[in-house]
mmCIF file of C-alpha atoms and ligand atoms in Angstrom:
data_model
loop_
_atom_site.group_PDB
_atom_site.id
_atom_site.type_symbol
_atom_site.label_atom_id
_atom_site.label_comp_id
_atom_site.label_asym_id
_atom_site.label_seq_id
_atom_site.Cartn_x
_atom_site.Cartn_y
_atom_site.Cartn_z
ATOM 1 C CA UNK A 17 4.603 10.754 19.625
ATOM 2 C CA UNK A 18 4.258 7.893 18.356
ATOM 3 C CA UNK A 19 1.812 6.763 15.929
ATOM 4 C CA UNK A 20 1.438 3.681 14.637
ATOM 5 C CA UNK A 21 -2.012 3.739 15.420
ATOM 6 C CA UNK A 22 -4.855 4.667 11.937
ATOM 7 C CA UNK A 23 -8.254 5.024 11.837
ATOM 8 C CA UNK A 24 -11.010 6.697 14.183
ATOM 9 C CA UNK A 25 -14.049 3.305 14.668
ATOM 10 C CA UNK A 26 -12.153 1.282 13.321
ATOM 11 C CA UNK A 27 -8.941 0.873 14.249
ATOM 12 C CA UNK A 28 -5.309 -0.689 13.590
ATOM 13 C CA UNK A 29 -1.901 -1.051 15.681
ATOM 14 C CA UNK A 30 1.050 -2.255 13.230
ATOM 15 C CA UNK A 31 4.032 -3.144 16.301
ATOM 16 C CA UNK A 32 7.641 -4.968 14.855
ATOM 17 C CA UNK A 33 11.240 -4.334 12.560
ATOM 18 C CA UNK A 34 12.011 -6.418 9.104
ATOM 19 C CA UNK A 35 14.305 -8.396 11.287
ATOM 20 C CA UNK A 36 13.078 -7.940 14.567
ATOM 21 C CA UNK A 37 11.141 -12.482 15.546
ATOM 22 C CA UNK A 38 7.792 -11.566 13.963
ATOM 23 C CA UNK A 39 6.119 -8.871 12.911
ATOM 24 C CA UNK A 40 1.892 -7.591 12.949
ATOM 25 C CA UNK A 41 -1.398 -5.252 13.493
ATOM 26 C CA UNK A 42 -3.832 -5.635 16.421
ATOM 27 C CA UNK A 43 -7.391 -4.827 15.116
ATOM 28 C CA UNK A 44 -9.883 -2.844 17.397
ATOM 29 C CA UNK A 45 -12.895 -1.653 16.902
ATOM 30 C CA UNK A 46 -13.861 -4.233 14.721
ATOM 31 C CA UNK A 47 -17.942 -5.175 14.756
ATOM 32 C CA UNK A 48 -18.925 -8.446 16.201
ATOM 33 C CA UNK A 49 -19.832 -11.425 14.758
ATOM 34 C CA UNK A 50 -18.247 -12.068 11.332
ATOM 35 C CA UNK A 51 -16.550 -15.194 10.580
ATOM 36 C CA UNK A 52 -13.038 -14.158 10.288
ATOM 37 C CA UNK A 53 -10.605 -16.678 9.996
ATOM 38 C CA UNK A 54 -6.777 -17.392 8.406
ATOM 39 C CA UNK A 55 -7.777 -18.250 4.718
ATOM 40 C CA UNK A 56 -10.094 -14.672 5.530
ATOM 41 C CA UNK A 57 -6.693 -13.242 5.298
ATOM 42 C CA UNK A 58 -3.713 -15.790 3.266
ATOM 43 C CA UNK A 59 -4.756 -14.733 -0.131
ATOM 44 C CA UNK A 60 -4.033 -11.299 0.497
ATOM 45 C CA UNK A 61 -0.671 -11.310 2.582
ATOM 46 C CA UNK A 62 0.221 -13.825 -0.186
ATOM 47 C CA UNK A 63 -0.517 -11.580 -3.033
ATOM 48 C CA UNK A 64 2.073 -8.966 -1.505
ATOM 49 C CA UNK A 65 4.669 -11.789 -0.038
ATOM 50 C CA UNK A 66 8.243 -11.642 -1.156
ATOM 51 C CA UNK A 67 10.082 -13.796 -3.190
ATOM 52 C CA UNK A 68 7.422 -14.545 -6.238
ATOM 53 C CA UNK A 69 8.890 -13.951 -9.131
ATOM 54 C CA UNK A 70 12.952 -12.874 -10.215
ATOM 55 C CA UNK A 71 10.677 -8.661 -10.130
ATOM 56 C CA UNK A 72 10.553 -8.560 -6.473
ATOM 57 C CA UNK A 73 12.329 -8.902 -3.899
ATOM 58 C CA UNK A 74 14.236 -12.595 -3.226
ATOM 59 C CA UNK A 75 13.664 -12.943 0.659
ATOM 60 C CA UNK A 76 11.408 -15.217 0.746
ATOM 61 C CA UNK A 77 8.642 -15.662 4.065
ATOM 62 C CA UNK A 78 6.530 -17.569 3.416
ATOM 63 C CA UNK A 79 4.286 -14.553 5.679
ATOM 64 C CA UNK A 80 1.553 -17.169 7.267
ATOM 65 C CA UNK A 81 -1.198 -15.539 9.167
ATOM 66 C CA UNK A 82 -1.317 -16.111 12.798
ATOM 67 C CA UNK A 83 -4.652 -14.902 14.839
ATOM 68 C CA UNK A 84 -4.094 -14.330 18.002
ATOM 69 C CA UNK A 85 -7.332 -13.118 20.214
ATOM 70 C CA UNK A 86 -10.790 -12.104 19.469
ATOM 71 C CA UNK A 87 -12.388 -14.586 17.419
ATOM 72 C CA UNK A 88 -14.478 -17.039 19.292
ATOM 73 C CA UNK A 89 -16.549 -20.079 17.596
ATOM 74 C CA UNK A 90 -15.103 -18.195 13.676
ATOM 75 C CA UNK A 91 -16.583 -15.112 14.646
ATOM 76 C CA UNK A 92 -15.233 -11.391 15.939
ATOM 77 C CA UNK A 93 -15.948 -10.865 18.914
ATOM 78 C CA UNK A 94 -15.838 -7.396 19.199
ATOM 79 C CA UNK A 95 -12.409 -7.237 21.791
ATOM 80 C CA UNK A 96 -8.473 -6.284 19.559
ATOM 81 C CA UNK A 97 -8.426 -8.856 16.760
ATOM 82 C CA UNK A 98 -4.393 -9.498 17.228
ATOM 83 C CA UNK A 99 -2.108 -10.325 14.274
ATOM 84 C CA UNK A 100 0.892 -12.190 13.847
ATOM 85 C CA UNK A 101 3.322 -13.028 11.186
ATOM 86 C CA UNK A 102 6.872 -14.897 11.440
ATOM 87 C CA UNK A 103 9.974 -13.093 10.203
ATOM 88 C CA UNK A 104 11.784 -16.461 9.121
ATOM 89 C CA UNK A 105 14.307 -14.964 6.319
ATOM 90 C CA UNK A 106 16.351 -11.953 7.846
ATOM 91 C CA UNK A 107 20.702 -11.248 6.814
ATOM 92 C CA UNK A 108 21.153 -8.915 9.189
ATOM 93 C CA UNK A 109 25.178 -9.362 7.382
ATOM 94 C CA UNK A 110 23.484 -7.702 4.667
ATOM 95 C CA UNK A 111 23.230 -3.932 6.392
ATOM 96 C CA UNK A 112 26.882 -3.516 7.710
ATOM 97 C CA UNK A 113 26.939 -1.106 5.530
ATOM 98 C CA UNK A 114 23.920 0.865 6.095
ATOM 99 C CA UNK A 115 24.395 0.136 9.884
ATOM 100 C CA UNK A 116 27.664 3.107 8.829
ATOM 101 C CA UNK A 117 26.650 5.263 6.186
ATOM 102 C CA UNK A 118 23.034 6.187 5.268
ATOM 103 C CA UNK A 119 21.662 5.587 2.212
ATOM 104 C CA UNK A 120 20.083 8.684 0.245
ATOM 105 C CA UNK A 121 16.061 8.129 -0.026
ATOM 106 C CA UNK A 122 15.465 5.983 2.380
ATOM 107 C CA UNK A 123 14.908 6.381 6.627
ATOM 108 C CA UNK A 124 18.338 5.941 7.626
ATOM 109 C CA UNK A 125 19.477 9.302 8.156
ATOM 110 C CA UNK A 126 16.291 11.759 8.957
ATOM 111 C CA UNK A 127 16.101 8.240 11.901
ATOM 112 C CA UNK A 128 19.912 8.441 13.315
ATOM 113 C CA UNK A 129 18.207 12.639 13.476
ATOM 114 C CA UNK A 130 15.416 11.727 15.235
ATOM 115 C CA UNK A 131 15.733 9.774 17.378
ATOM 116 C CA UNK A 132 19.806 8.949 17.504
ATOM 117 C CA UNK A 133 19.171 5.313 17.700
ATOM 118 C CA UNK A 134 17.869 2.503 14.867
ATOM 119 C CA UNK A 135 17.754 -1.049 14.395
ATOM 120 C CA UNK A 136 19.635 -1.255 10.717
ATOM 121 C CA UNK A 137 18.510 -4.629 10.326
ATOM 122 C CA UNK A 138 16.518 -4.925 7.139
ATOM 123 C CA UNK A 139 15.244 -0.490 7.332
ATOM 124 C CA UNK A 140 14.051 -1.662 10.924
ATOM 125 C CA UNK A 141 10.464 -0.038 11.579
ATOM 126 C CA UNK A 142 10.961 2.116 8.251
ATOM 127 C CA UNK A 143 11.180 -1.402 6.385
ATOM 128 C CA UNK A 144 8.189 -1.647 3.732
ATOM 129 C CA UNK A 145 8.249 -5.204 6.058
ATOM 130 C CA UNK A 146 5.711 -3.726 7.996
ATOM 131 C CA UNK A 147 3.087 -3.320 5.106
ATOM 132 C CA UNK A 148 2.801 -6.942 5.097
ATOM 133 C CA UNK A 149 0.635 -6.164 8.990
ATOM 134 C CA UNK A 150 -1.597 -3.550 6.488
ATOM 135 C CA UNK A 151 -2.907 -5.957 4.217
ATOM 136 C CA UNK A 152 -3.559 -8.610 6.843
ATOM 137 C CA UNK A 153 -5.764 -5.784 8.951
ATOM 138 C CA UNK A 154 -7.040 -5.047 5.001
ATOM 139 C CA UNK A 155 -8.410 -8.693 4.850
ATOM 140 C CA UNK A 156 -10.028 -8.065 8.606
ATOM 141 C CA UNK A 157 -11.508 -4.692 6.857
ATOM 142 C CA UNK A 158 -13.172 -5.917 3.821
ATOM 143 C CA UNK A 159 -15.483 -7.860 5.990
ATOM 144 C CA UNK A 160 -17.082 -4.999 7.792
ATOM 145 C CA UNK A 161 -18.119 -3.418 3.664
ATOM 146 C CA UNK A 162 -18.425 -6.950 2.051
ATOM 147 C CA UNK A 163 -20.518 -4.977 -0.697
ATOM 148 C CA UNK A 164 -17.796 -3.064 -2.243
ATOM 149 C CA UNK A 165 -15.217 -3.967 -4.792
ATOM 150 C CA UNK A 166 -11.507 -3.050 -4.974
ATOM 151 C CA UNK A 167 -8.584 -3.810 -7.124
ATOM 152 C CA UNK A 168 -5.806 -2.012 -7.640
ATOM 153 C CA UNK A 169 -3.186 -2.795 -10.259
ATOM 154 C CA UNK A 170 -0.129 -0.910 -11.440
ATOM 155 C CA UNK A 171 -0.575 1.689 -14.945
ATOM 156 C CA UNK A 172 2.682 2.211 -15.874
ATOM 157 C CA UNK A 173 6.733 1.154 -14.537
ATOM 158 C CA UNK A 174 9.682 3.957 -15.029
ATOM 159 C CA UNK A 175 7.954 6.260 -17.289
ATOM 160 C CA UNK A 176 6.119 3.067 -19.558
ATOM 161 C CA UNK A 177 2.129 3.590 -19.179
ATOM 162 C CA UNK A 178 -0.173 1.728 -20.107
ATOM 163 C CA UNK A 179 -2.487 1.905 -22.785
ATOM 164 C CA UNK A 180 -6.134 2.432 -20.890
ATOM 165 C CA UNK A 181 -7.828 1.077 -24.839
ATOM 166 C CA UNK A 182 -5.776 -2.622 -23.883
ATOM 167 C CA UNK A 183 -7.163 -2.251 -20.249
ATOM 168 C CA UNK A 184 -8.701 -5.641 -19.351
ATOM 169 C CA UNK A 185 -8.960 -6.735 -15.325
ATOM 170 C CA UNK A 186 -9.596 -10.053 -16.375
ATOM 171 C CA UNK A 187 -5.733 -9.789 -17.264
ATOM 172 C CA UNK A 188 -3.845 -8.505 -13.400
ATOM 173 C CA UNK A 189 -3.436 -11.516 -12.268
ATOM 174 C CA UNK A 190 -1.766 -13.055 -14.852
ATOM 175 C CA UNK A 191 1.595 -11.755 -15.044
ATOM 176 C CA UNK A 192 4.231 -10.925 -11.940
ATOM 177 C CA UNK A 193 3.331 -7.144 -12.530
ATOM 178 C CA UNK A 194 -0.312 -6.034 -11.305
ATOM 179 C CA UNK A 195 -0.538 -5.130 -15.357
ATOM 180 C CA UNK A 196 -4.075 -4.900 -17.172
ATOM 181 C CA UNK A 197 -2.196 -4.591 -19.987
ATOM 182 C CA UNK A 198 -0.682 -7.515 -21.821
ATOM 183 C CA UNK A 199 0.827 -5.436 -24.215
ATOM 184 C CA UNK A 200 2.455 -3.619 -21.707
ATOM 185 C CA UNK A 201 3.570 -6.234 -19.163
ATOM 186 C CA UNK A 202 5.544 -7.468 -21.735
ATOM 187 C CA UNK A 203 7.660 -4.418 -22.000
ATOM 188 C CA UNK A 204 7.463 -4.450 -18.166
ATOM 189 C CA UNK A 205 10.384 -7.670 -18.685
ATOM 190 C CA UNK A 206 12.277 -5.988 -19.941
ATOM 191 C CA UNK A 207 12.635 -2.625 -18.171
ATOM 192 C CA UNK A 208 12.304 -4.044 -14.837
ATOM 193 C CA UNK A 209 14.797 -6.998 -15.510
ATOM 194 C CA UNK A 210 16.947 -4.052 -16.927
ATOM 195 C CA UNK A 211 17.227 -2.329 -13.885
ATOM 196 C CA UNK A 212 18.005 -4.796 -11.764
ATOM 197 C CA UNK A 213 20.708 -6.047 -13.930
ATOM 198 C CA UNK A 214 22.160 -2.881 -13.481
ATOM 199 C CA UNK A 215 21.988 -2.118 -10.030
ATOM 200 C CA UNK A 216 19.045 0.163 -10.217
ATOM 201 C CA UNK A 217 14.974 0.952 -9.231
ATOM 202 C CA UNK A 218 12.219 2.201 -11.125
ATOM 203 C CA UNK A 219 8.920 4.097 -9.950
ATOM 204 C CA UNK A 220 5.693 2.720 -10.052
ATOM 205 C CA UNK A 221 2.271 4.217 -10.233
ATOM 206 C CA UNK A 222 -0.846 2.241 -9.079
ATOM 207 C CA UNK A 223 -4.356 3.022 -9.300
ATOM 208 C CA UNK A 224 -6.521 1.908 -7.192
ATOM 209 C CA UNK A 225 -10.937 1.297 -7.633
ATOM 210 C CA UNK A 226 -13.437 1.118 -4.876
ATOM 211 C CA UNK A 227 -16.405 0.429 -6.048
ATOM 212 C CA UNK A 228 -20.532 -0.508 -4.572
ATOM 213 C CA UNK A 229 -19.587 2.664 -2.138
ATOM 214 C CA UNK A 230 -23.480 4.235 -1.372
ATOM 215 C CA UNK A 231 -23.364 7.893 -2.028
ATOM 216 C CA UNK A 232 -22.761 9.467 1.673
ATOM 217 C CA UNK A 233 -19.539 8.341 3.048
ATOM 218 C CA UNK A 234 -17.072 10.337 4.663
ATOM 219 C CA UNK A 235 -17.215 14.652 5.808
ATOM 220 C CA UNK A 236 -16.925 17.800 4.880
ATOM 221 C CA UNK A 237 -13.909 19.748 5.760
ATOM 222 C CA UNK A 238 -10.725 18.671 7.826
ATOM 223 C CA UNK A 239 -11.736 14.440 6.959
ATOM 224 C CA UNK A 240 -12.761 15.073 3.887
ATOM 225 C CA UNK A 241 -12.967 11.031 2.173
ATOM 226 C CA UNK A 242 -10.343 12.324 -0.103
ATOM 227 C CA UNK A 243 -8.054 13.869 2.663
ATOM 228 C CA UNK A 244 -8.439 10.378 4.458
ATOM 229 C CA UNK A 245 -7.399 8.994 1.895
ATOM 230 C CA UNK A 246 -4.876 10.249 0.743
ATOM 231 C CA UNK A 247 -3.029 10.603 4.253
ATOM 232 C CA UNK A 248 -3.711 6.713 4.167
ATOM 233 C CA UNK A 249 -1.325 6.025 1.176
ATOM 234 C CA UNK A 250 1.008 9.462 1.727
ATOM 235 C CA UNK A 251 1.412 6.684 4.853
ATOM 236 C CA UNK A 252 2.630 3.885 2.864
ATOM 237 C CA UNK A 253 6.847 3.673 2.295
ATOM 238 C CA UNK A 254 7.888 5.092 -0.618
ATOM 239 C CA UNK A 255 4.885 6.708 -2.120
ATOM 240 C CA UNK A 256 5.488 10.246 -3.034
ATOM 241 C CA UNK A 257 1.975 11.795 -4.643
ATOM 242 C CA UNK A 258 -1.662 10.587 -4.384
ATOM 243 C CA UNK A 259 -4.617 11.837 -6.992
ATOM 244 C CA UNK A 260 -8.373 11.312 -6.652
ATOM 245 C CA UNK A 261 -10.425 11.260 -9.822
ATOM 246 C CA UNK A 262 -8.721 13.513 -12.597
ATOM 247 C CA UNK A 263 -6.057 14.776 -9.830
ATOM 248 C CA UNK A 264 -3.691 16.800 -11.220
ATOM 249 C CA UNK A 265 -5.044 17.098 -14.970
ATOM 250 C CA UNK A 266 -7.994 18.527 -13.439
ATOM 251 C CA UNK A 267 -6.317 21.680 -13.067
ATOM 252 C CA UNK A 268 -5.795 21.450 -16.878
ATOM 253 C CA UNK A 269 -9.772 21.263 -18.048
ATOM 254 C CA UNK A 270 -11.989 23.504 -17.860
ATOM 255 C CA UNK A 271 -15.326 23.567 -16.011
ATOM 256 C CA UNK A 272 -17.275 22.729 -18.303
ATOM 257 C CA UNK A 273 -14.846 19.912 -19.264
ATOM 258 C CA UNK A 274 -14.712 19.245 -15.368
ATOM 259 C CA UNK A 275 -18.402 17.781 -14.173
ATOM 260 C CA UNK A 276 -19.228 15.287 -13.829
ATOM 261 C CA UNK A 277 -23.205 15.809 -15.058
ATOM 262 C CA UNK A 278 -26.241 14.350 -13.415
ATOM 263 C CA UNK A 279 -29.399 12.612 -15.219
ATOM 264 C CA UNK A 280 -32.366 11.403 -13.075
ATOM 265 C CA UNK A 281 -31.977 7.927 -12.276
ATOM 266 C CA UNK A 282 -33.955 4.960 -10.548
ATOM 267 C CA UNK A 283 -31.710 5.684 -7.088
ATOM 268 C CA UNK A 284 -29.741 8.938 -7.183
ATOM 269 C CA UNK A 285 -28.580 11.259 -9.885
ATOM 270 C CA UNK A 286 -27.193 8.811 -12.838
ATOM 271 C CA UNK A 287 -23.768 10.476 -13.429
ATOM 272 C CA UNK A 288 -21.879 10.566 -17.188
ATOM 273 C CA UNK A 289 -18.873 11.443 -15.870
ATOM 274 C CA UNK A 290 -16.889 10.439 -12.749
ATOM 275 C CA UNK A 291 -13.941 13.017 -13.170
ATOM 276 C CA UNK A 292 -14.077 13.706 -8.806
ATOM 277 C CA UNK A 293 -13.240 10.702 -7.964
ATOM 278 C CA UNK A 294 -16.000 9.928 -6.917
ATOM 279 C CA UNK A 295 -15.802 12.655 -4.382
ATOM 280 C CA UNK A 296 -17.262 15.751 -4.257
ATOM 281 C CA UNK A 297 -16.898 18.012 -0.795
ATOM 282 C CA UNK A 298 -15.615 15.206 1.052
ATOM 283 C CA UNK A 299 -17.988 13.432 1.185
ATOM 284 C CA UNK A 300 -18.854 9.487 -1.705
ATOM 285 C CA UNK A 301 -21.418 10.748 -4.694
ATOM 286 C CA UNK A 302 -22.384 6.738 -4.946
ATOM 287 C CA UNK A 303 -19.896 6.822 -7.947
ATOM 288 C CA UNK A 304 -16.365 4.393 -8.087
ATOM 289 C CA UNK A 305 -14.271 5.772 -6.139
ATOM 290 C CA UNK A 306 -10.860 5.967 -8.553
ATOM 291 C CA UNK A 307 -7.462 7.251 -7.450
ATOM 292 C CA UNK A 308 -3.971 7.153 -8.389
ATOM 293 C CA UNK A 309 -0.645 6.434 -5.898
ATOM 294 C CA UNK A 310 3.396 7.031 -7.364
ATOM 295 C CA UNK A 311 5.867 4.659 -5.906
ATOM 296 C CA UNK A 312 9.163 6.306 -6.392
ATOM 297 C CA UNK A 313 12.010 4.248 -7.317
ATOM 298 C CA UNK A 314 13.508 1.978 -4.334
ATOM 299 C CA UNK A 315 16.914 3.944 -2.621
ATOM 300 C CA UNK A 316 18.906 0.516 -1.632
ATOM 301 C CA UNK A 317 20.702 -0.079 -5.415
ATOM 302 C CA UNK A 318 24.184 -1.534 -5.865
ATOM 303 C CA UNK A 319 24.763 1.795 -8.596
ATOM 304 C CA UNK A 320 27.021 3.447 -6.313
ATOM 305 C CA UNK A 321 25.474 7.119 -4.737
ATOM 306 C CA UNK A 322 27.165 10.023 -2.637
ATOM 307 C CA UNK A 323 26.473 10.211 0.792
ATOM 308 C CA UNK A 324 27.419 10.646 4.217
ATOM 309 C CA UNK A 325 28.451 8.448 7.349
ATOM 310 C CA UNK A 326 26.532 8.295 11.003
ATOM 311 C CA UNK A 327 30.229 10.286 11.843
ATOM 312 C CA UNK A 328 29.569 12.801 8.805
ATOM 313 C CA UNK A 329 32.675 11.913 6.822
ATOM 314 C CA UNK A 330 32.112 12.062 3.475
ATOM 315 C CA UNK A 331 31.458 8.224 1.790
ATOM 316 C CA UNK A 332 29.903 6.370 -1.828
ATOM 317 C CA UNK A 333 26.719 3.293 -0.263
ATOM 318 C CA UNK A 334 26.377 0.533 -2.431
ATOM 319 C CA UNK A 335 23.296 -1.118 -0.979
ATOM 320 C CA UNK A 336 23.604 -4.955 -0.957
ATOM 321 C CA UNK A 337 21.164 -7.789 0.301
ATOM 322 C CA UNK A 338 17.415 -8.028 -1.640
ATOM 323 C CA UNK A 339 15.462 -5.530 -2.512
ATOM 324 C CA UNK A 340 12.981 -4.946 -5.035
ATOM 325 C CA UNK A 341 13.824 -3.088 -8.048
ATOM 326 C CA UNK A 342 10.580 -1.734 -8.312
ATOM 327 C CA UNK A 343 8.075 -1.517 -5.048
ATOM 328 C CA UNK A 344 5.350 -0.124 -6.750
ATOM 329 C CA UNK A 345 5.286 -3.722 -7.758
ATOM 330 C CA UNK A 346 4.113 -4.912 -4.373
ATOM 331 C CA UNK A 347 2.839 -1.890 -3.197
ATOM 332 C CA UNK A 348 -0.583 -3.172 -4.906
ATOM 333 C CA UNK A 349 -1.780 -4.840 -2.074
ATOM 334 C CA UNK A 350 -0.576 -2.288 -0.130
ATOM 335 C CA UNK A 351 -2.839 0.456 -1.963
ATOM 336 C CA UNK A 352 -5.723 -1.977 -2.019
ATOM 337 C CA UNK A 353 -5.564 -3.129 2.461
ATOM 338 C CA UNK A 354 -5.494 1.068 2.607
ATOM 339 C CA UNK A 355 -8.709 1.306 1.021
ATOM 340 C CA UNK A 356 -9.939 -1.481 2.607
ATOM 341 C CA UNK A 357 -9.078 -0.180 6.255
ATOM 342 C CA UNK A 358 -10.155 3.801 5.268
ATOM 343 C CA UNK A 359 -13.362 2.800 3.632
ATOM 344 C CA UNK A 360 -14.810 0.373 6.447
ATOM 345 C CA UNK A 361 -13.676 3.317 9.018
ATOM 346 C CA UNK A 362 -15.394 5.948 6.656
ATOM 347 C CA UNK A 363 -18.603 3.480 7.279
ATOM 348 C CA UNK A 364 -18.701 2.502 10.962
ATOM 349 C CA UNK A 365 -18.094 6.405 11.171
ATOM 350 C CA UNK A 366 -20.916 7.368 9.107
ATOM 351 C CA UNK A 367 -23.757 5.061 11.011
ATOM 352 C CA UNK A 368 -22.244 6.278 14.210
ATOM 353 C CA UNK A 369 -23.372 9.754 12.913
ATOM 354 C CA UNK A 370 -26.079 9.481 10.423
ATOM 355 C CA UNK A 371 -27.635 5.787 11.788
ATOM 356 C CA UNK A 372 -27.786 2.642 9.139
ATOM 357 C CA UNK A 373 -28.252 3.476 5.281
HETATM 358 C C1 LIG B 19 5.642 -3.771 -1.070
HETATM 359 C C2 LIG B 19 7.091 -1.802 -0.958
HETATM 360 C C3 LIG B 19 8.850 -2.175 -0.715
HETATM 361 C C4 LIG B 19 9.704 -2.252 -0.329
HETATM 362 N N1 LIG B 19 10.850 -2.190 -0.353
HETATM 363 C C5 LIG B 19 11.769 -1.512 -0.280
HETATM 364 C C6 LIG B 19 13.073 -2.563 -0.573
HETATM 365 O O1 LIG B 19 13.778 -3.642 -1.208
HETATM 366 N N2 LIG B 19 14.415 -1.766 -0.510
HETATM 367 C C7 LIG B 19 14.603 -0.334 -0.509
HETATM 368 O O2 LIG B 19 15.538 0.060 0.253
HETATM 369 N N3 LIG B 19 12.555 0.205 -0.376
HETATM 370 C C8 LIG B 19 12.177 -0.405 -0.014
HETATM 371 N N4 LIG B 19 11.071 0.004 0.176
HETATM 372 C C9 LIG B 19 10.993 1.392 0.224
HETATM 373 C C10 LIG B 19 11.373 2.192 1.782
HETATM 374 O O3 LIG B 19 10.529 1.451 2.659
HETATM 375 C C11 LIG B 19 10.658 3.594 1.667
HETATM 376 O O4 LIG B 19 11.172 3.984 0.280
HETATM 377 C C12 LIG B 19 11.871 3.598 3.469
HETATM 378 O O5 LIG B 19 10.981 3.151 3.766
HETATM 379 C C13 LIG B 19 11.925 5.454 3.084
HETATM 380 O O6 LIG B 19 10.513 5.770 3.121
HETATM 381 P P1 LIG B 19 9.923 7.248 2.336
HETATM 382 O O7 LIG B 19 10.332 6.013 0.857
HETATM 383 O O8 LIG B 19 8.072 6.900 2.413
HETATM 384 O O9 LIG B 19 10.351 8.307 2.766
HETATM 385 C C14 LIG B 19 9.442 -0.716 -0.627
HETATM 386 C C15 LIG B 19 8.560 -0.073 -0.326
HETATM 387 C C16 LIG B 19 7.055 -1.204 -0.931
HETATM 388 C C17 LIG B 19 5.785 -0.401 -0.523
#
């Protein structure tokens, strides 16, 4: 079993390792006739690329995208779209410790337990370098859902949350944290820098909103839109929790508080609240889809952690190399990409069963 492919109608497969010559994605099932060039993909990769501030890994990769197939005269042909990004800044010697002993919290031990052999350089296939391929595929997915607006931001780092009263979407691109609250962004500079200097790391919460999704996408029961989105988000490296709408907070409300009251509207019901996060019964309600994703702190840290070697001997590991002090920051474009990939697939699935809306 391999599991490198995601989606049903709009499907993508990613390939490649952190320190191999290149990584990429093959997008299959994309409708024909869509205008597509590298320029549609590159801005999303630029948002995710490493080395843009001292708050992310100092690995420097231009992450230039190349489209190898599936596009003719600037339009998708309906055949597989092959996307490639070269790896240009590897330092495999940084991983000599990881070859010998397991990083607690990383994939080293379970990969060895399962496969008995692993490419330890940069974490190999378990490296979040793979998420660049998802971001590239996500840019193609966005072309399938032009009426859907997707954006994500960091709402919490190391337990320090934004103030919702100061939320300003225009601020998200103005700081290195994708933070909509300028005061929180200022605090986070100190917080993340201190953690980095300590050789430690911090967790983060990323929130994502998709508006413009019509009522009716999704399916009941085993392919609920909630479960598709949760699976997509949980597949991202370092994600340990997903909440749809009010999520766990809904469990602390009473029924009347958690209801999303409806009034008659011009084009379907007019909702007075959105505790459900735009999904009920596994199907979109036409309200914005809202979700929250919890990223754990980076496991590769300079503070020594007790571990065992491949031979089972007691050891301590200090992980050198260039690591993100808070992986949730660069997780923002990845969350947006997974949202786009799920929604593009859901649009095509809905059209297959119910016809054009
Ligand atoms: C954008 C992004 C960047 C990441 N960078 C690092 C990193 O520099 N060092 C590291 O140890 N983990 C990093 N991770 C997390 C690991 O890839 C992840 O923890 C590891 O594959 C184990 O998988 P799991 O945490 O999902 O269980 C990153 C994750 C994301 C989303």
